[in-house]
PDB file of C-alpha atoms in Angstrom:
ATOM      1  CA  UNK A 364     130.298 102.172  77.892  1.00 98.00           C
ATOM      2  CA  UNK A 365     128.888 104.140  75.069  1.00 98.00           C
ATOM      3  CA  UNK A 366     124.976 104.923  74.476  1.00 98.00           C
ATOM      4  CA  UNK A 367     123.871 106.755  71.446  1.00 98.00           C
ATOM      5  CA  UNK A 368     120.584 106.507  69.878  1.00 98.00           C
ATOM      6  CA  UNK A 369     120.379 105.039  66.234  1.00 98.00           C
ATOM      7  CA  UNK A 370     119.237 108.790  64.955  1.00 98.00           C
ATOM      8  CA  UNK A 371     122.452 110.403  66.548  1.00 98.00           C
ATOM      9  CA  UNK A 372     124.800 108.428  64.037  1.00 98.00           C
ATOM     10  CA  UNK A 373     126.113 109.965  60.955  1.00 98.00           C
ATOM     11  CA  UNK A 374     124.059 108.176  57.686  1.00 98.00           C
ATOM     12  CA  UNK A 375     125.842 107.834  54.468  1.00 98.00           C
ATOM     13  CA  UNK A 376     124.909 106.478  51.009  1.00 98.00           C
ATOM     14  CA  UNK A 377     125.867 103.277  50.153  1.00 98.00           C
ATOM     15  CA  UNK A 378     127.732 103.097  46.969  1.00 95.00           C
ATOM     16  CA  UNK A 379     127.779  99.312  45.919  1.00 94.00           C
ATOM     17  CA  UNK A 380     127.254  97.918  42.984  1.00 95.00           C
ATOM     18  CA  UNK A 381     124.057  96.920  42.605  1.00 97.00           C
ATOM     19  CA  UNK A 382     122.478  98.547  45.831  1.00 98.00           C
ATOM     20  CA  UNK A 383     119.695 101.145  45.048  1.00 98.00           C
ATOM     21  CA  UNK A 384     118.450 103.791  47.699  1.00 98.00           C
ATOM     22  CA  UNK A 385     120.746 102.285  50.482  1.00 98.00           C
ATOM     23  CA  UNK A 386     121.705 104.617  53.549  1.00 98.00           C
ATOM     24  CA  UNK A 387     124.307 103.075  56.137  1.00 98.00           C
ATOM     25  CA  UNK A 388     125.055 103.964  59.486  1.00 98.00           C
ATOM     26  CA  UNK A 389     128.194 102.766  61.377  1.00 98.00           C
ATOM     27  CA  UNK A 390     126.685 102.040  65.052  1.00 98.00           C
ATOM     28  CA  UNK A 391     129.257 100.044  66.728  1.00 98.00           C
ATOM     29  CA  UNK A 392     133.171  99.486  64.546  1.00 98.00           C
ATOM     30  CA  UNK A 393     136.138 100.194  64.390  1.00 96.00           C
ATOM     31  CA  UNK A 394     136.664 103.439  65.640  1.00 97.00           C
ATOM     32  CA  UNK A 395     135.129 101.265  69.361  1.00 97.00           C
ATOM     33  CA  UNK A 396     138.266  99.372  69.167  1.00 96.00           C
ATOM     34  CA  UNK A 397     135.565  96.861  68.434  1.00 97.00           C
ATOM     35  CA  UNK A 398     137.634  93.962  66.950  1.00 95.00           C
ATOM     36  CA  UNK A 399     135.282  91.112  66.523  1.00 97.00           C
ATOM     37  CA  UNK A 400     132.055  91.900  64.821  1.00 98.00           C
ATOM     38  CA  UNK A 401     130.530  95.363  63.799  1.00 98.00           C
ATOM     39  CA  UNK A 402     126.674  96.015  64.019  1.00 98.00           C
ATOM     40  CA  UNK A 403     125.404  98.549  61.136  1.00 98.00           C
ATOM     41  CA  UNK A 404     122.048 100.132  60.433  1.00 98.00           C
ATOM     42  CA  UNK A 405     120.498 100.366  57.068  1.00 98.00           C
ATOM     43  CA  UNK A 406     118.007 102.069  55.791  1.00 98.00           C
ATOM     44  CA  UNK A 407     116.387 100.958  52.160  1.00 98.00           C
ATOM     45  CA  UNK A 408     113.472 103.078  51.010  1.00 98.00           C
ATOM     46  CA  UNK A 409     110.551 101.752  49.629  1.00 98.00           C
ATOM     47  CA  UNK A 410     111.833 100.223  46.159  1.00 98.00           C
ATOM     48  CA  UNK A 411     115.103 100.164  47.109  1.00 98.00           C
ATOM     49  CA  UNK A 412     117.224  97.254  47.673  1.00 98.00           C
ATOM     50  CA  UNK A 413     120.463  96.121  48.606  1.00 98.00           C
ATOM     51  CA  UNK A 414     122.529  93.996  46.318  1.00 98.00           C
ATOM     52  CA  UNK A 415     121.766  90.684  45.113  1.00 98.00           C
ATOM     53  CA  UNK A 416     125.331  89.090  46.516  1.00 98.00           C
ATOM     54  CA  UNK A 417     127.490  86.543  48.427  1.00 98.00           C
ATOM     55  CA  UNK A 418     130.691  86.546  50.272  1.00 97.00           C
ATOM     56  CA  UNK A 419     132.695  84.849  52.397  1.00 96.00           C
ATOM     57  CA  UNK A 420     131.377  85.837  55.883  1.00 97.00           C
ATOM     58  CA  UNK A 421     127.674  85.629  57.437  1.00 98.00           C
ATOM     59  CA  UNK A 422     124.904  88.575  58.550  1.00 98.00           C
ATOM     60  CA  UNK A 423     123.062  88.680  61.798  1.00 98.00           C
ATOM     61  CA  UNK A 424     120.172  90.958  61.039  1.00 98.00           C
ATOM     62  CA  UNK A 425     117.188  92.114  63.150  1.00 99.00           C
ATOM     63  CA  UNK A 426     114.281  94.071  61.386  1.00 99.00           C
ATOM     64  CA  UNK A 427     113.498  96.930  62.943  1.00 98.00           C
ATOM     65  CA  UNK A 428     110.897  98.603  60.936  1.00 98.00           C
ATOM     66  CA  UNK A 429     109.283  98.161  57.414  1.00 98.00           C
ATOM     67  CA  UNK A 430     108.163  95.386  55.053  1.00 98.00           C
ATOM     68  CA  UNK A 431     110.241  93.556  52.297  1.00 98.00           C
ATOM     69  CA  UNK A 432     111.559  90.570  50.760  1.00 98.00           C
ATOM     70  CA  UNK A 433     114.487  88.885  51.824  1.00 98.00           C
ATOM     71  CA  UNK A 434     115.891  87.162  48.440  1.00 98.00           C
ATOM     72  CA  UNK A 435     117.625  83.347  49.344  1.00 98.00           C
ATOM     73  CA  UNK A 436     118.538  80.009  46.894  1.00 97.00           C
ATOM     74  CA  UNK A 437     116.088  78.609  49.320  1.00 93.00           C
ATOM     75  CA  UNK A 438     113.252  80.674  49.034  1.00 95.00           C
ATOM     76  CA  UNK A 439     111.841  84.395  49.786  1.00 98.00           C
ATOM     77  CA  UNK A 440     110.842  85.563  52.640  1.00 98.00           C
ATOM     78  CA  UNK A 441     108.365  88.588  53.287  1.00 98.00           C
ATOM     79  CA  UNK A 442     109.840  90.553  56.272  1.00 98.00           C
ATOM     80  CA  UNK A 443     108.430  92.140  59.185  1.00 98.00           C
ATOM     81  CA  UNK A 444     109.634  94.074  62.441  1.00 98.00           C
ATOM     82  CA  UNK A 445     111.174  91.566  64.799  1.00 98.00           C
ATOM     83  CA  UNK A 446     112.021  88.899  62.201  1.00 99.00           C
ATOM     84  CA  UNK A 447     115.302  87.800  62.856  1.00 99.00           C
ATOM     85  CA  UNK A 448     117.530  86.409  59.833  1.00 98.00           C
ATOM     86  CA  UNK A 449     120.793  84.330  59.503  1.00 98.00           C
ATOM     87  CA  UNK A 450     123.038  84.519  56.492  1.00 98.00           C
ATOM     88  CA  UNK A 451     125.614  82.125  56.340  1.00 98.00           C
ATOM     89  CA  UNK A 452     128.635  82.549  55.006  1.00 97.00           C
ATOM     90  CA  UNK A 453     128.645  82.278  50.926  1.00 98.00           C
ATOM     91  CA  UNK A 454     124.946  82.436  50.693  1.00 98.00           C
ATOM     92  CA  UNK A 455     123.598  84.582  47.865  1.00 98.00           C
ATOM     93  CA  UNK A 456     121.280  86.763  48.936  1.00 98.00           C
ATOM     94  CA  UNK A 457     119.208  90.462  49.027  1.00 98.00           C
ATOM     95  CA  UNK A 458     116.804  92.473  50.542  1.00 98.00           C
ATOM     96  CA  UNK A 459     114.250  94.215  49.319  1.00 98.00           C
ATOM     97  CA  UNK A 460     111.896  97.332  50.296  1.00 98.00           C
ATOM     98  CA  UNK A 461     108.104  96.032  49.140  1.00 98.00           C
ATOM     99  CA  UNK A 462     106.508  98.511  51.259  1.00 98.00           C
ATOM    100  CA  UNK A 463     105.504 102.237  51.108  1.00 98.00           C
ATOM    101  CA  UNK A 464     107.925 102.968  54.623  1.00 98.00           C
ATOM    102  CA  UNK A 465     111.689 102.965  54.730  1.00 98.00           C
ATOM    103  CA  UNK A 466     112.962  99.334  55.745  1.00 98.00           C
ATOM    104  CA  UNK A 467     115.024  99.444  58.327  1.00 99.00           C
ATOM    105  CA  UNK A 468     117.299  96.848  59.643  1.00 98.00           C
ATOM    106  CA  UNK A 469     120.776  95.765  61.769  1.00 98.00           C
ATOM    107  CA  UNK A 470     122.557  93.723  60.509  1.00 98.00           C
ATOM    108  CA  UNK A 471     125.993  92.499  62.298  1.00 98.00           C
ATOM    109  CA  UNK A 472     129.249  91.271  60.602  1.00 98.00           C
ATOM    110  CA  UNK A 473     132.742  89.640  61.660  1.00 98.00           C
ATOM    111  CA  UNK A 474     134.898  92.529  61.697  1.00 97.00           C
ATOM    112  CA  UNK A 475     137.372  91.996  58.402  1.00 89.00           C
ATOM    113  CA  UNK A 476     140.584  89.867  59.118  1.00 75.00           C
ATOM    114  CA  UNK A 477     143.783  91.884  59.856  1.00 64.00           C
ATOM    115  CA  UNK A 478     146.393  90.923  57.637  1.00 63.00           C
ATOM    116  CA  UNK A 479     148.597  88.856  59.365  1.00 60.00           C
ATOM    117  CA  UNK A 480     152.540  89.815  59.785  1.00 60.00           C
TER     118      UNK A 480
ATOM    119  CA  UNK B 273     118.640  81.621  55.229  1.00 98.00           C
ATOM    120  CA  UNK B 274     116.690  81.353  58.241  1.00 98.00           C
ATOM    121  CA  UNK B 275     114.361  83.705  58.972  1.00 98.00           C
ATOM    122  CA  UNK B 276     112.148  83.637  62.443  1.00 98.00           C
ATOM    123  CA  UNK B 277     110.092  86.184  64.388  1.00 98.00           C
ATOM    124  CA  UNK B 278     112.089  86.441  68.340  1.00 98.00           C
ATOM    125  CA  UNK B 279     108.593  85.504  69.706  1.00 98.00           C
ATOM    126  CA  UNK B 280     108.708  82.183  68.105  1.00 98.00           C
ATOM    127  CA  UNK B 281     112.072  81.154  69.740  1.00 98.00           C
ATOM    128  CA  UNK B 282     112.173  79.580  72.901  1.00 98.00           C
ATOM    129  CA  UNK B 283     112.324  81.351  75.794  1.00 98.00           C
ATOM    130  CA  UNK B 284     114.266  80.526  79.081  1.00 98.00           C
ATOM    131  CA  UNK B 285     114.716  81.594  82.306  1.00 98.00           C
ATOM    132  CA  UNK B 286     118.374  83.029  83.053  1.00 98.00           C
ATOM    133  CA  UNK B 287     120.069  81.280  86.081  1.00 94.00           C
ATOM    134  CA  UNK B 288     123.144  83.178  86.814  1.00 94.00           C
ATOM    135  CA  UNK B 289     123.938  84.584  90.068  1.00 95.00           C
ATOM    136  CA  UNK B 290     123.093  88.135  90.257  1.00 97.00           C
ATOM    137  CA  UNK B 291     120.328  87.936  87.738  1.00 98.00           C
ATOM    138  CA  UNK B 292     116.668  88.635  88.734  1.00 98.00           C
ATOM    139  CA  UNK B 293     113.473  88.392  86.490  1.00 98.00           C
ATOM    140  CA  UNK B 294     115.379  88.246  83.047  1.00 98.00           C
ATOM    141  CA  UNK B 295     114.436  85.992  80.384  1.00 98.00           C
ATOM    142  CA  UNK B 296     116.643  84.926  77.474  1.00 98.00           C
ATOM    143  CA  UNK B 297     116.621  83.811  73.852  1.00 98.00           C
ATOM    144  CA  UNK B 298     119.124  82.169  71.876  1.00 98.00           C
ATOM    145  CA  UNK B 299     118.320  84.047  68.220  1.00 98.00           C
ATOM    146  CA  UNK B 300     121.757  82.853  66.394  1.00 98.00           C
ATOM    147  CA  UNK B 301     123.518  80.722  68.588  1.00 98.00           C
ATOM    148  CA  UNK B 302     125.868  77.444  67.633  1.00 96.00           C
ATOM    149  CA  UNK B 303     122.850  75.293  66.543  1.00 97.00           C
ATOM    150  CA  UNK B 304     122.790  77.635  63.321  1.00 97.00           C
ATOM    151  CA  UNK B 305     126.963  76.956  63.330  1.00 96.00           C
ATOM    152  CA  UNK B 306     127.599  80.819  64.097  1.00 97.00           C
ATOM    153  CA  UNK B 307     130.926  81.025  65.557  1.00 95.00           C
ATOM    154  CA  UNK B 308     132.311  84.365  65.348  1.00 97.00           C
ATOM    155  CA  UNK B 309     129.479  85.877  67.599  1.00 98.00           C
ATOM    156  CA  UNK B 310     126.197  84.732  68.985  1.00 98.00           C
ATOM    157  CA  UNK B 311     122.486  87.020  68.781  1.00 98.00           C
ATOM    158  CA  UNK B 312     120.619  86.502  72.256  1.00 98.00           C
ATOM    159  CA  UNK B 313     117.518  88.516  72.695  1.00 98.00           C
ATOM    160  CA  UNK B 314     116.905  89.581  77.049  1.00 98.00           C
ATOM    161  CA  UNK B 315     113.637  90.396  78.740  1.00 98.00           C
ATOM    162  CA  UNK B 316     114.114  92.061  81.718  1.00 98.00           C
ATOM    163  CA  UNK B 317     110.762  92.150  83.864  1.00 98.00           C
ATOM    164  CA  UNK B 318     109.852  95.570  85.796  1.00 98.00           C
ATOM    165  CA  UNK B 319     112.264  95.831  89.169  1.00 98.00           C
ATOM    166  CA  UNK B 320     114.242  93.115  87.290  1.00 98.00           C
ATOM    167  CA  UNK B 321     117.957  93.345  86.412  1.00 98.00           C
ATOM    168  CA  UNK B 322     121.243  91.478  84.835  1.00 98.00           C
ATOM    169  CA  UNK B 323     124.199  90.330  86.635  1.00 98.00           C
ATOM    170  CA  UNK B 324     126.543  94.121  87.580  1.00 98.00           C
ATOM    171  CA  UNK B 325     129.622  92.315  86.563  1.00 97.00           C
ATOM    172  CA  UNK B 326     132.682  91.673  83.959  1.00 98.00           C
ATOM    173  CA  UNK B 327     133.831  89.425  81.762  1.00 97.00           C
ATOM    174  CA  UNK B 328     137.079  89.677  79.189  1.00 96.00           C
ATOM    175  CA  UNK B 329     134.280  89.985  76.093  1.00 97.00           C
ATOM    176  CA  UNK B 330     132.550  92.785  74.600  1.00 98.00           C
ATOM    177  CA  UNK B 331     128.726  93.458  74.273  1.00 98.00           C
ATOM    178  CA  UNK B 332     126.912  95.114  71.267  1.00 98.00           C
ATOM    179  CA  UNK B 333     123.235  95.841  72.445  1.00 98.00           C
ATOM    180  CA  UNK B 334     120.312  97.125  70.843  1.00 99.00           C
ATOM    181  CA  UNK B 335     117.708  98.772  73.096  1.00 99.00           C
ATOM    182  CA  UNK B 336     114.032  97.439  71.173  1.00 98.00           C
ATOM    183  CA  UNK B 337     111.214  98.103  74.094  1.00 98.00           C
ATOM    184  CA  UNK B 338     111.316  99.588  77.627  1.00 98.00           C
ATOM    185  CA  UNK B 339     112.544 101.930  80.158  1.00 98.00           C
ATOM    186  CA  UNK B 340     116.019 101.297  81.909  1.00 98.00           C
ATOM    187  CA  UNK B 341     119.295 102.262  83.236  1.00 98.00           C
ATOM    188  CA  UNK B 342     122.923 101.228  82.073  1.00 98.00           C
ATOM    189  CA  UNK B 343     125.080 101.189  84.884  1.00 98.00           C
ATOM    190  CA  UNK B 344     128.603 101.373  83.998  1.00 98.00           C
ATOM    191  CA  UNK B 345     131.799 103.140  85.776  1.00 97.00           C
ATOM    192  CA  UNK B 346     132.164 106.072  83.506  1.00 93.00           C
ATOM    193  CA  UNK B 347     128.220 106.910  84.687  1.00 95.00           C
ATOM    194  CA  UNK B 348     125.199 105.664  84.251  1.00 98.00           C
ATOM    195  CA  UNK B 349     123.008 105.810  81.044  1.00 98.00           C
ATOM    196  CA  UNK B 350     118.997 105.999  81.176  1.00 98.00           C
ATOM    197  CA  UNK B 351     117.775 103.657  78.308  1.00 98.00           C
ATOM    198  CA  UNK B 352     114.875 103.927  75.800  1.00 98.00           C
ATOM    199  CA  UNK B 353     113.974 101.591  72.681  1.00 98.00           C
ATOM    200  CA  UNK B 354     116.737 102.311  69.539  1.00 98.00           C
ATOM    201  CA  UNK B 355     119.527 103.094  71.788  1.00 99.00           C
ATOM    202  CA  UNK B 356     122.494 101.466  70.942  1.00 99.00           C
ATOM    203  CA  UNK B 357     125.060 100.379  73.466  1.00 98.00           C
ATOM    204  CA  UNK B 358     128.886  99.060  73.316  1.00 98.00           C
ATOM    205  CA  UNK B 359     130.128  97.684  76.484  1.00 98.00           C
ATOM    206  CA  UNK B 360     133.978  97.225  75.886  1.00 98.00           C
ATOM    207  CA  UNK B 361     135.332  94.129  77.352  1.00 98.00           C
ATOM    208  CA  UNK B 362     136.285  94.042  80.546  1.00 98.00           C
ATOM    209  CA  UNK B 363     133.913  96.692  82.013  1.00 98.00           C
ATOM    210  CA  UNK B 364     131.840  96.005  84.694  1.00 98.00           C
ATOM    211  CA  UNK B 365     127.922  96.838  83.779  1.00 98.00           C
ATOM    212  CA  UNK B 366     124.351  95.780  84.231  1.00 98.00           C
ATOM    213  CA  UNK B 367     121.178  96.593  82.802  1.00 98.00           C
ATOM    214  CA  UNK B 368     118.125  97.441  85.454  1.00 98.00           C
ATOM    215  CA  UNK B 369     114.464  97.509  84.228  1.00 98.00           C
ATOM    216  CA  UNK B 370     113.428 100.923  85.707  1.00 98.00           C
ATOM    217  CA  UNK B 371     109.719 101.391  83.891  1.00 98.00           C
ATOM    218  CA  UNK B 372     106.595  99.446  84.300  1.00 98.00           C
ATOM    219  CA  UNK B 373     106.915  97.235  81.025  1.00 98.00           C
ATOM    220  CA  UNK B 374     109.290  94.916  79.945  1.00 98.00           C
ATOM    221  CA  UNK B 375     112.817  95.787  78.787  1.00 98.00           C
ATOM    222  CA  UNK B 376     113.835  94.126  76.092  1.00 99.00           C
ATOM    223  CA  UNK B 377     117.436  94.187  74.401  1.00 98.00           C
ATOM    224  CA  UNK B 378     119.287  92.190  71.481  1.00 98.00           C
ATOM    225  CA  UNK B 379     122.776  91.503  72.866  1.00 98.00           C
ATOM    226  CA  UNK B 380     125.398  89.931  70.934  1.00 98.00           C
ATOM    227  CA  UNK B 381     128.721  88.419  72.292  1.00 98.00           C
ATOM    228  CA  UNK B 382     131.566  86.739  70.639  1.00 98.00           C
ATOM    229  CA  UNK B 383     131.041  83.135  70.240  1.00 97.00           C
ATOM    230  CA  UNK B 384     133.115  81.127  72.617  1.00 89.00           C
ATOM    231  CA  UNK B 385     136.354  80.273  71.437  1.00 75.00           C
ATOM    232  CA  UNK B 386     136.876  76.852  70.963  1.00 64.00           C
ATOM    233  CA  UNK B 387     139.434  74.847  72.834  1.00 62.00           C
ATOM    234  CA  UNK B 388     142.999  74.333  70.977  1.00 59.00           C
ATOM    235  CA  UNK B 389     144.465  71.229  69.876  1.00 59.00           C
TER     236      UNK B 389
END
């Protein structure tokens, strides 16, 4: 068993196209041996935002602190601590920092396919 | 996108032996067709604990209120709100409400693999 608190991970930019005043932390991944899904922290300060995408594989996301604007085909949604949100795969979609507070949130992921033999 | 607060899901009482005074929500579960891993949000009640057990699946866990101890065979972990925790699968654990408020965790689990052909 591991137990670290969020603060005691290592923070990095993130440098995606089309993500503005994104910080990333790797909680639980790879270098677990975790194999099927990977749960990441990110921090957007206030007018920051993440990009305005889709892929091929869903989010599990829990708000943690902070107010925004979760960006989806079938309308926004203004975020608060405790809101939980579902992504499905292919789904365009971004989130936004409308507040004056860094937005934090987790947000979970398959862990990316292995290539096979 | 769906996006819900955890105090608007339903709430359930977990019957599993071992278990005393936890609560359970299913925050991304198969009715949203998640199936590479599941969301479940736990309440733990003071004195109240999970299961100490194993299972061949991992858990990622999120620490969001409370006062408790992770007890696991490599020793045992004293838990506070924004820890994060990996239980690798396969390792016996359980979580024990040690303060006088609820403990509340997000734990997510690989979705059940579906039977073959």
């Amino acid at each position: 068993m591991k137990v670290q608190q969020i603060a005691d991970y290592e923070q990095n930019d993130v440098d995606l196209e089309g993500a503005s005043r994104v910080k990333m932390r790797m909680l639980i991944g790879p270098a677990d041996q975790a194999d099927v899904f990977h749960m990441r922290h990110f921090e957007v300060a206030p007018g920051g935002h993440t990009p305005h995408h889709a892929h091929n594989y869903e989010h599990e996301i829990l708000v943690l602190k902070g107010q925004g604007l979760a960006v989806s085909p079938t309308g926004d949604h203004r975020l608060k601590a405790r809101d939980v949100i579902w992504v499905p795969p292919n789904e365009i979609h971004q989130f936004r920092n409308t507040g004056s507070e860094p937005l934090e949130i987790v947000c979970l992921i398959p862990a990316p396919r292995k290539a096979g033999p």
